[in-house]
Amino acid sequence: MSETIDPAAPSTPAENHRPQLVFGERWVYDPAPQSSDHVQLAERYGLFIDGEFVAPRSRRYFATSNPANEQHLAEVGQAGPADVDAAVSAARAAQQDVWGPMSPRDRSRYLFRLARLIQERSRELACVESLDGGKPIRESRDVDLPLAAAHVFYHAGWADKLQLAFPGSKTSPKGVVGQVIPWNFPLLMATWKLAPALACGNTVVLKPAETTPLTALLLGQIIEQAELPPGVVNILTGDGRTGAALVSHPGLDKVAFTGSTGVGKQIQRTLAGSGVDLTLELGGKAAHLVFEDAALDQAVEGVVKGIFFNQGHVCCAGSRLLVQESIHDVFVDKLLRRMERIRVGDPMDKNTDMGAINSGAQLARIQELVQCGVDEGAVMHQSSCTLPEKGFWFRPTVFTGVAMSHRIARDEVFGPVLSVLTFRTPEEAVEKANNTAYGLSAGIWTDKGARILWLAERMRAGVVWNNTFNRFDPASPFGGFKESGFGREGGRQGLEAYLRFHDDPFTQG
Amino acid sequence: MVSPAQPRVAAPVDAVALETRAAELATRSIKKEAKRCGLLLALTMTDLTTLEGRDSPGKVAALCRKAAHPAPGLPSVAAVCVYPDLVPTAVQALAGSSIAVASVATGFPSGRTSRALKLDEVRRCVDDGASEIDMVIDRGAFLAGYHEAVADEIAAVKQACGPAHLKVILETGELATYDNVRLASLIAIEAGADFIKTSTGKVKPAATMPVVLLMLEVVRDHYLATGKLVGVKAAGGISSAKLALRYLAMVNETVGDLWLTPERFRFGASSLLNDLAMQLARLDAGTYQRPDDFGKD
Amino acid sequence: MTRVDVRKTYKLFIGGKFPRSESGRTWEPDGAQGTNVALGSRKDLRDAVAAARGALGGWAGKTAYNRGQILYRLAEVLETRKASLAEELRGSSRLSAAAALKQVELGVDLLTFWAGVPDKLQQLLGSQNEVSGPFFNFSTVEPTGVVGAVAPDAPALVGCLALLAPLLAGGNTVVLLTSEDNPLPGLALGELLAVSDVPGGVVNLLAGRRAELSPQFASHRDVDGLLLAGEPDPALGAAASDSVKRVRNVELTPAAWRRLDTLCTLHWARPFVELKTLWHPKAP
């Protein structure tokens, strides 16, 4: 503790003698590491096919490491076409002989078991999630895990009530579903995919992301513990080739993909004309609209969380800030001051607010786009935090003086980078907000209820958060407009993707 | 109060987001040296308080001795806070120490008495040697929209304080909404408050983290706009060291170093002191401690 | 030598505690001969209603997800206490051990169904409504409030759970009069509720004479709804009309009481929620 600061006098003023706050010199937090002794990772994990962990046919494995320090964590299998074949066959047999014919009540009970086990092993799963992916333990512990368990609980309760969800329609499971998920919320995305699929009587082949396979594999262990019949859920680790092999496998009835817009378009192209149902949850470039009558400090908090939560690795991240011109300076002032308080560092420290960038590749992409922002003439502001020596790190960054024609206003960075623009009227705000190929989410900040509803009506976005942001709930349908994808996850509407409606005349193309 | 009321309106506060931010700050994990620093700081920020109908000279004298020596090896607290008629007792008991004598005033806790009596009470307290005055605002007037009258009263009390510093108790539990707390904070600051204080401790809820977070945001913005530093006192319901550390983390990350001092932040508490001493002893010994080993005055 | 066993007095369950009847009375029910059970009085009912009213704010104020979790927890507890509940269910009746166990398992299945209802109720019973004009309009459901329930004589356990679960799923608090023939399993539920994270006062369990207590349920002005096993009773209905209670009667065959498809429909919950419709203008 410093004894030398005179508490009564302001610190040295800036050149223009404006009052300045001082942070971080009187009281420094000690490291507060989350204990992870109870976490025991195997040296090597096989693929989870037909109820057991087996070696990939090719006997090829690859390493997964901790992006915060580049330390090796474990080896996981590289699933090839033969493994995909085996998994799809197992899923088909399980669907036809066991899971499909099973009473909905029994399916419901299996899912409740799964939910409980996820709850019980939460601490372990949260630790592994942070180690494998780089997100702060506070987030995996307080956000990812509770939401994952809740998602399974919620869908367990739908399994025996499908006739209530779509009254008047006769439905059956689609059959065998292939699901490819991203690296930003590995376990959560796994539950978002598995839970509705299983609740509707389908069986699954799931492919977790290349850089974050571990929690999906632990989920495989949990599925064993819950004694789910073999083949109901199959988990194939691997790189992009595994995903490609899976989505194009002729044995699938449906494909669900969450990931980049580029890959999503590829998948849609691959499946064109095949009659296989597809849902996509892709990228975004969401805008916050902040009006002068907003609760400003809370809006700042929401904007900060909207872009720096999970290092900005969020499809629905609020990566554009459209602020009413009359409050631009006040708001940006508060925003930059708040940004300085973000604690960037060891994901396993309980006080860390922002963790590591998921991979070297992602870091390079962020750096490229940020350089672009500088080159295009926007003004860059970055946190002055110290970054760790090893691992993949990027400072919280804000660009002011951005125009809609700049790449940093149009391209998804998928990192902790915010672009600030202004507007004068509600109509102008909507126009700028919608001026994008994406349409996943939006944030509206104003004290006026009528304005919220008027704007929400006009926002071309699948999720509109009002005076809040990044709120998720299993009961709340989530998904995008336009090139952010199609289909919804969560809520009653989220079940549609996993059911065959007997009176539906359409085939997807 | 002159009808019709002319209510003022302050910028809105979103309760859900405010509470979420406070809850997030409450997850800070303070360990080892940082914990020791924090516990000691909290101790020096404590206004050791007794405000009961049954307070006697003996009780106040004992409290003052405890204030000066909370436990072996520990520094003294910031102030002792008592009812007006016991100020002379406290002043005598604390003679020669650096601990301030704070007195509640203006018809504490309800404030439901005449302006004349309120001002007279303040002057007497200051004459008797109180160097800090904790006044209560007129919540009835505030809720009825007579904001100018509320401001007026605070300014008059400030004047009556003379050299003493003025803390203005908002009684946030009765103000009910965060919007009201923000407005009352602004009114108090503009009228001359040296500190804004959450509660009398007689009404639940007393201090809460979201309410104090809001008050810190108000004093932060005021400082940035005017250069004037106004303190914040969280009073009532803070009886554990753990909670006190959470408040300090909140101060640390909202307003920073300029408020991490007894000059700018206080805890109004009584049983907090023993828990701070106990937690410090635990840090030293490495084992869980026993309440009975710490003096109960 | 046979062991001298310890015999339990079955008490009421009010406000999370287990009081005897304030009247001091006890009785030996027909279906549970040899056991003393507290004989509930109108004052016990009065206390139970007060407890239910006091607990309503907290229960309705929990998230729907939380209520669902609590119902699932109750199912978990019931499952692990199957054997003892089956014993109480047999009582002094002719129910076989197998039939008793089956009934308890049915109870678990019932609870598991209703555990999955709370967080879906708004989507199933609420709506957003397209009105003519620049207005946002939506309808949500809220709990009716304190609901009095009278269980059938048989089935003595499922008869209680089938009334309780849908009411709780809707966010209501309940005062339930257990089976007059065999109140033991119903009262035993109290012991399970007490360890299942169900807050005190959310469920209150009485034992006693239907003829004595039903009119009290019907005339008590602080009871908002009535769910009565048996055929409609004009006298009870008339008494209920004084406070415009929502009243439903249910009469099922023994076979129907054993069918989950009959017991697990939204019809059981719908009468005990209130629909609220909100309007708000849309303008920049």
PDB file of C-alpha atoms in Angstrom, chain B residues 44-182:
ATOM      1  CA  THR B  44      -9.286   3.107   9.598  1.00  0.00           C
ATOM      2  CA  MET B  45     -12.418   3.992   7.645  1.00  0.00           C
ATOM      3  CA  THR B  46     -14.829   2.877  10.361  1.00  0.00           C
ATOM      4  CA  ASP B  47     -17.074   5.326  12.188  1.00  0.00           C
ATOM      5  CA  LEU B  48     -17.684   3.301  15.336  1.00  0.00           C
ATOM      6  CA  THR B  49     -21.308   3.949  16.139  1.00  0.00           C
ATOM      7  CA  THR B  50     -23.767   3.714  18.993  1.00  0.00           C
ATOM      8  CA  LEU B  51     -27.211   5.242  18.460  1.00  0.00           C
ATOM      9  CA  GLU B  52     -29.607   3.624  20.906  1.00  0.00           C
ATOM     10  CA  GLY B  53     -32.141   5.066  23.272  1.00  0.00           C
ATOM     11  CA  ARG B  54     -30.373   3.262  26.117  1.00  0.00           C
ATOM     12  CA  ASP B  55     -26.934   4.799  25.415  1.00  0.00           C
ATOM     13  CA  SER B  56     -25.322   5.985  28.633  1.00  0.00           C
ATOM     14  CA  PRO B  57     -22.100   7.845  29.430  1.00  0.00           C
ATOM     15  CA  GLY B  58     -20.528   4.536  30.460  1.00  0.00           C
ATOM     16  CA  LYS B  59     -21.422   2.885  27.192  1.00  0.00           C
ATOM     17  CA  VAL B  60     -20.065   5.777  25.149  1.00  0.00           C
ATOM     18  CA  ALA B  61     -16.850   5.951  27.144  1.00  0.00           C
ATOM     19  CA  ALA B  62     -16.239   2.224  26.644  1.00  0.00           C
ATOM     20  CA  LEU B  63     -16.906   2.575  22.924  1.00  0.00           C
ATOM     21  CA  CYS B  64     -14.384   5.400  22.693  1.00  0.00           C
ATOM     22  CA  ARG B  65     -11.722   3.324  24.395  1.00  0.00           C
ATOM     23  CA  LYS B  66     -12.408   0.522  21.941  1.00  0.00           C
ATOM     24  CA  ALA B  67     -12.235   2.996  19.056  1.00  0.00           C
ATOM     25  CA  ALA B  68      -8.749   3.991  20.131  1.00  0.00           C
ATOM     26  CA  HIS B  69      -7.601   0.375  20.676  1.00  0.00           C
ATOM     27  CA  PRO B  70      -9.708  -2.063  18.667  1.00  0.00           C
ATOM     28  CA  ALA B  71      -7.284  -4.902  19.376  1.00  0.00           C
ATOM     29  CA  PRO B  72      -3.590  -5.175  20.168  1.00  0.00           C
ATOM     30  CA  GLY B  73      -1.434  -3.849  17.360  1.00  0.00           C
ATOM     31  CA  LEU B  74      -4.242  -2.384  15.295  1.00  0.00           C
ATOM     32  CA  PRO B  75      -4.653   1.260  14.264  1.00  0.00           C
ATOM     33  CA  SER B  76      -7.548   3.351  15.523  1.00  0.00           C
ATOM     34  CA  VAL B  77     -10.787   4.040  13.693  1.00  0.00           C
ATOM     35  CA  ALA B  78     -11.758   7.239  11.904  1.00  0.00           C
ATOM     36  CA  ALA B  79     -14.477   8.471  14.210  1.00  0.00           C
ATOM     37  CA  VAL B  80     -16.983   7.670  16.910  1.00  0.00           C
ATOM     38  CA  CYS B  81     -20.604   8.491  16.121  1.00  0.00           C
ATOM     39  CA  VAL B  82     -23.093   9.272  18.919  1.00  0.00           C
ATOM     40  CA  TYR B  83     -26.307  11.134  19.758  1.00  0.00           C
ATOM     41  CA  PRO B  84     -25.952  14.903  20.433  1.00  0.00           C
ATOM     42  CA  ASP B  85     -26.263  14.799  24.214  1.00  0.00           C
ATOM     43  CA  LEU B  86     -23.387  12.362  24.525  1.00  0.00           C
ATOM     44  CA  VAL B  87     -20.949  14.434  22.484  1.00  0.00           C
ATOM     45  CA  PRO B  88     -19.266  15.916  25.575  1.00  0.00           C
ATOM     46  CA  THR B  89     -18.688  12.390  26.968  1.00  0.00           C
ATOM     47  CA  ALA B  90     -17.121  11.278  23.732  1.00  0.00           C
ATOM     48  CA  VAL B  91     -14.991  14.390  23.390  1.00  0.00           C
ATOM     49  CA  GLN B  92     -13.596  13.882  26.873  1.00  0.00           C
ATOM     50  CA  ALA B  93     -12.977  10.161  26.341  1.00  0.00           C
ATOM     51  CA  LEU B  94     -11.175  10.822  23.065  1.00  0.00           C
ATOM     52  CA  ALA B  95      -9.151  13.815  24.211  1.00  0.00           C
ATOM     53  CA  GLY B  96      -5.643  13.654  22.779  1.00  0.00           C
ATOM     54  CA  SER B  97      -6.500  11.119  20.066  1.00  0.00           C
ATOM     55  CA  SER B  98      -6.885  11.765  16.366  1.00  0.00           C
ATOM     56  CA  ILE B  99     -10.297  10.116  16.338  1.00  0.00           C
ATOM     57  CA  ALA B 100     -13.070  12.502  15.343  1.00  0.00           C
ATOM     58  CA  VAL B 101     -16.300  12.857  17.263  1.00  0.00           C
ATOM     59  CA  ALA B 102     -19.226  12.698  14.894  1.00  0.00           C
ATOM     60  CA  SER B 103     -22.732  13.513  16.050  1.00  0.00           C
ATOM     61  CA  VAL B 104     -26.021  12.773  14.386  1.00  0.00           C
ATOM     62  CA  ALA B 105     -28.277  15.817  14.260  1.00  0.00           C
ATOM     63  CA  THR B 106     -31.387  17.463  12.748  1.00  0.00           C
ATOM     64  CA  GLY B 107     -33.873  15.278  14.587  1.00  0.00           C
ATOM     65  CA  PHE B 108     -32.128  11.992  13.808  1.00  0.00           C
ATOM     66  CA  PRO B 109     -33.372   9.544  12.674  1.00  0.00           C
ATOM     67  CA  SER B 110     -36.733  10.808  11.371  1.00  0.00           C
ATOM     68  CA  GLY B 111     -35.918  14.460  10.766  1.00  0.00           C
ATOM     69  CA  ARG B 112     -39.473  15.329  11.634  1.00  0.00           C
ATOM     70  CA  THR B 113     -38.970  18.467  13.657  1.00  0.00           C
ATOM     71  CA  SER B 114     -38.724  22.199  13.065  1.00  0.00           C
ATOM     72  CA  ARG B 115     -35.926  23.936  11.161  1.00  0.00           C
ATOM     73  CA  ALA B 116     -35.102  26.021  14.195  1.00  0.00           C
ATOM     74  CA  LEU B 117     -34.655  23.033  16.450  1.00  0.00           C
ATOM     75  CA  LYS B 118     -32.540  21.280  13.833  1.00  0.00           C
ATOM     76  CA  LEU B 119     -30.144  24.189  13.429  1.00  0.00           C
ATOM     77  CA  ASP B 120     -29.920  24.779  17.165  1.00  0.00           C
ATOM     78  CA  GLU B 121     -29.046  21.123  17.663  1.00  0.00           C
ATOM     79  CA  VAL B 122     -26.269  21.338  15.081  1.00  0.00           C
ATOM     80  CA  ARG B 123     -24.739  24.452  16.650  1.00  0.00           C
ATOM     81  CA  ARG B 124     -24.750  22.905  20.108  1.00  0.00           C
ATOM     82  CA  CYS B 125     -23.042  19.749  18.850  1.00  0.00           C
ATOM     83  CA  VAL B 126     -20.308  21.776  17.200  1.00  0.00           C
ATOM     84  CA  ASP B 127     -19.905  23.928  20.305  1.00  0.00           C
ATOM     85  CA  ASP B 128     -19.573  20.757  22.394  1.00  0.00           C
ATOM     86  CA  GLY B 129     -16.691  19.639  20.217  1.00  0.00           C
ATOM     87  CA  ALA B 130     -18.127  17.464  17.451  1.00  0.00           C
ATOM     88  CA  SER B 131     -15.993  17.864  14.334  1.00  0.00           C
ATOM     89  CA  GLU B 132     -18.395  15.908  12.093  1.00  0.00           C
ATOM     90  CA  ILE B 133     -22.145  16.269  11.772  1.00  0.00           C
ATOM     91  CA  ASP B 134     -24.309  13.512  10.249  1.00  0.00           C
ATOM     92  CA  MET B 135     -27.625  15.142   9.307  1.00  0.00           C
ATOM     93  CA  VAL B 136     -30.752  13.541   7.880  1.00  0.00           C
ATOM     94  CA  ILE B 137     -32.579  15.001   4.880  1.00  0.00           C
ATOM     95  CA  ASP B 138     -36.319  15.623   5.015  1.00  0.00           C
ATOM     96  CA  ARG B 139     -37.563  12.526   3.174  1.00  0.00           C
ATOM     97  CA  GLY B 140     -41.206  13.547   3.454  1.00  0.00           C
ATOM     98  CA  ALA B 141     -40.460  16.794   1.639  1.00  0.00           C
ATOM     99  CA  PHE B 142     -38.331  14.997  -0.923  1.00  0.00           C
ATOM    100  CA  LEU B 143     -40.955  12.397  -1.770  1.00  0.00           C
ATOM    101  CA  ALA B 144     -43.601  15.097  -2.020  1.00  0.00           C
ATOM    102  CA  GLY B 145     -41.443  16.886  -4.581  1.00  0.00           C
ATOM    103  CA  TYR B 146     -40.264  19.845  -2.458  1.00  0.00           C
ATOM    104  CA  HIS B 147     -36.707  19.449  -3.663  1.00  0.00           C
ATOM    105  CA  GLU B 148     -35.811  23.112  -3.277  1.00  0.00           C
ATOM    106  CA  ALA B 149     -36.840  23.008   0.361  1.00  0.00           C
ATOM    107  CA  VAL B 150     -34.681  19.934   0.920  1.00  0.00           C
ATOM    108  CA  ALA B 151     -31.697  21.692  -0.676  1.00  0.00           C
ATOM    109  CA  ASP B 152     -32.359  24.811   1.340  1.00  0.00           C
ATOM    110  CA  GLU B 153     -32.307  22.908   4.608  1.00  0.00           C
ATOM    111  CA  ILE B 154     -29.028  21.195   3.791  1.00  0.00           C
ATOM    112  CA  ALA B 155     -27.414  24.527   2.953  1.00  0.00           C
ATOM    113  CA  ALA B 156     -28.631  26.008   6.223  1.00  0.00           C
ATOM    114  CA  VAL B 157     -27.250  23.072   8.192  1.00  0.00           C
ATOM    115  CA  LYS B 158     -23.937  23.363   6.367  1.00  0.00           C
ATOM    116  CA  GLN B 159     -23.711  26.942   7.448  1.00  0.00           C
ATOM    117  CA  ALA B 160     -24.548  26.036  11.034  1.00  0.00           C
ATOM    118  CA  CYS B 161     -21.769  23.438  10.970  1.00  0.00           C
ATOM    119  CA  GLY B 162     -19.102  26.072  10.841  1.00  0.00           C
ATOM    120  CA  PRO B 163     -15.759  24.232  10.833  1.00  0.00           C
ATOM    121  CA  ALA B 164     -17.308  20.810  11.243  1.00  0.00           C
ATOM    122  CA  HIS B 165     -17.662  18.605   8.209  1.00  0.00           C
ATOM    123  CA  LEU B 166     -21.153  17.675   7.084  1.00  0.00           C
ATOM    124  CA  LYS B 167     -22.380  14.247   6.131  1.00  0.00           C
ATOM    125  CA  VAL B 168     -25.849  14.178   4.603  1.00  0.00           C
ATOM    126  CA  ILE B 169     -27.859  11.028   5.284  1.00  0.00           C
ATOM    127  CA  LEU B 170     -30.185  10.300   2.364  1.00  0.00           C
ATOM    128  CA  GLU B 171     -31.966   7.333   4.022  1.00  0.00           C
ATOM    129  CA  THR B 172     -31.904   5.440   0.755  1.00  0.00           C
ATOM    130  CA  GLY B 173     -34.248   2.748   2.081  1.00  0.00           C
ATOM    131  CA  GLU B 174     -37.047   5.313   2.292  1.00  0.00           C
ATOM    132  CA  LEU B 175     -36.217   6.934  -1.040  1.00  0.00           C
ATOM    133  CA  ALA B 176     -37.066   3.545  -2.577  1.00  0.00           C
ATOM    134  CA  THR B 177     -35.839   4.053  -6.153  1.00  0.00           C
ATOM    135  CA  TYR B 178     -32.348   4.516  -7.510  1.00  0.00           C
ATOM    136  CA  ASP B 179     -33.564   7.501  -9.520  1.00  0.00           C
ATOM    137  CA  ASN B 180     -34.470   9.163  -6.215  1.00  0.00           C
ATOM    138  CA  VAL B 181     -31.104   8.278  -4.710  1.00  0.00           C
ATOM    139  CA  ARG B 182     -29.300   9.897  -7.616  1.00  0.00           C
TER     140      ARG B 182
END
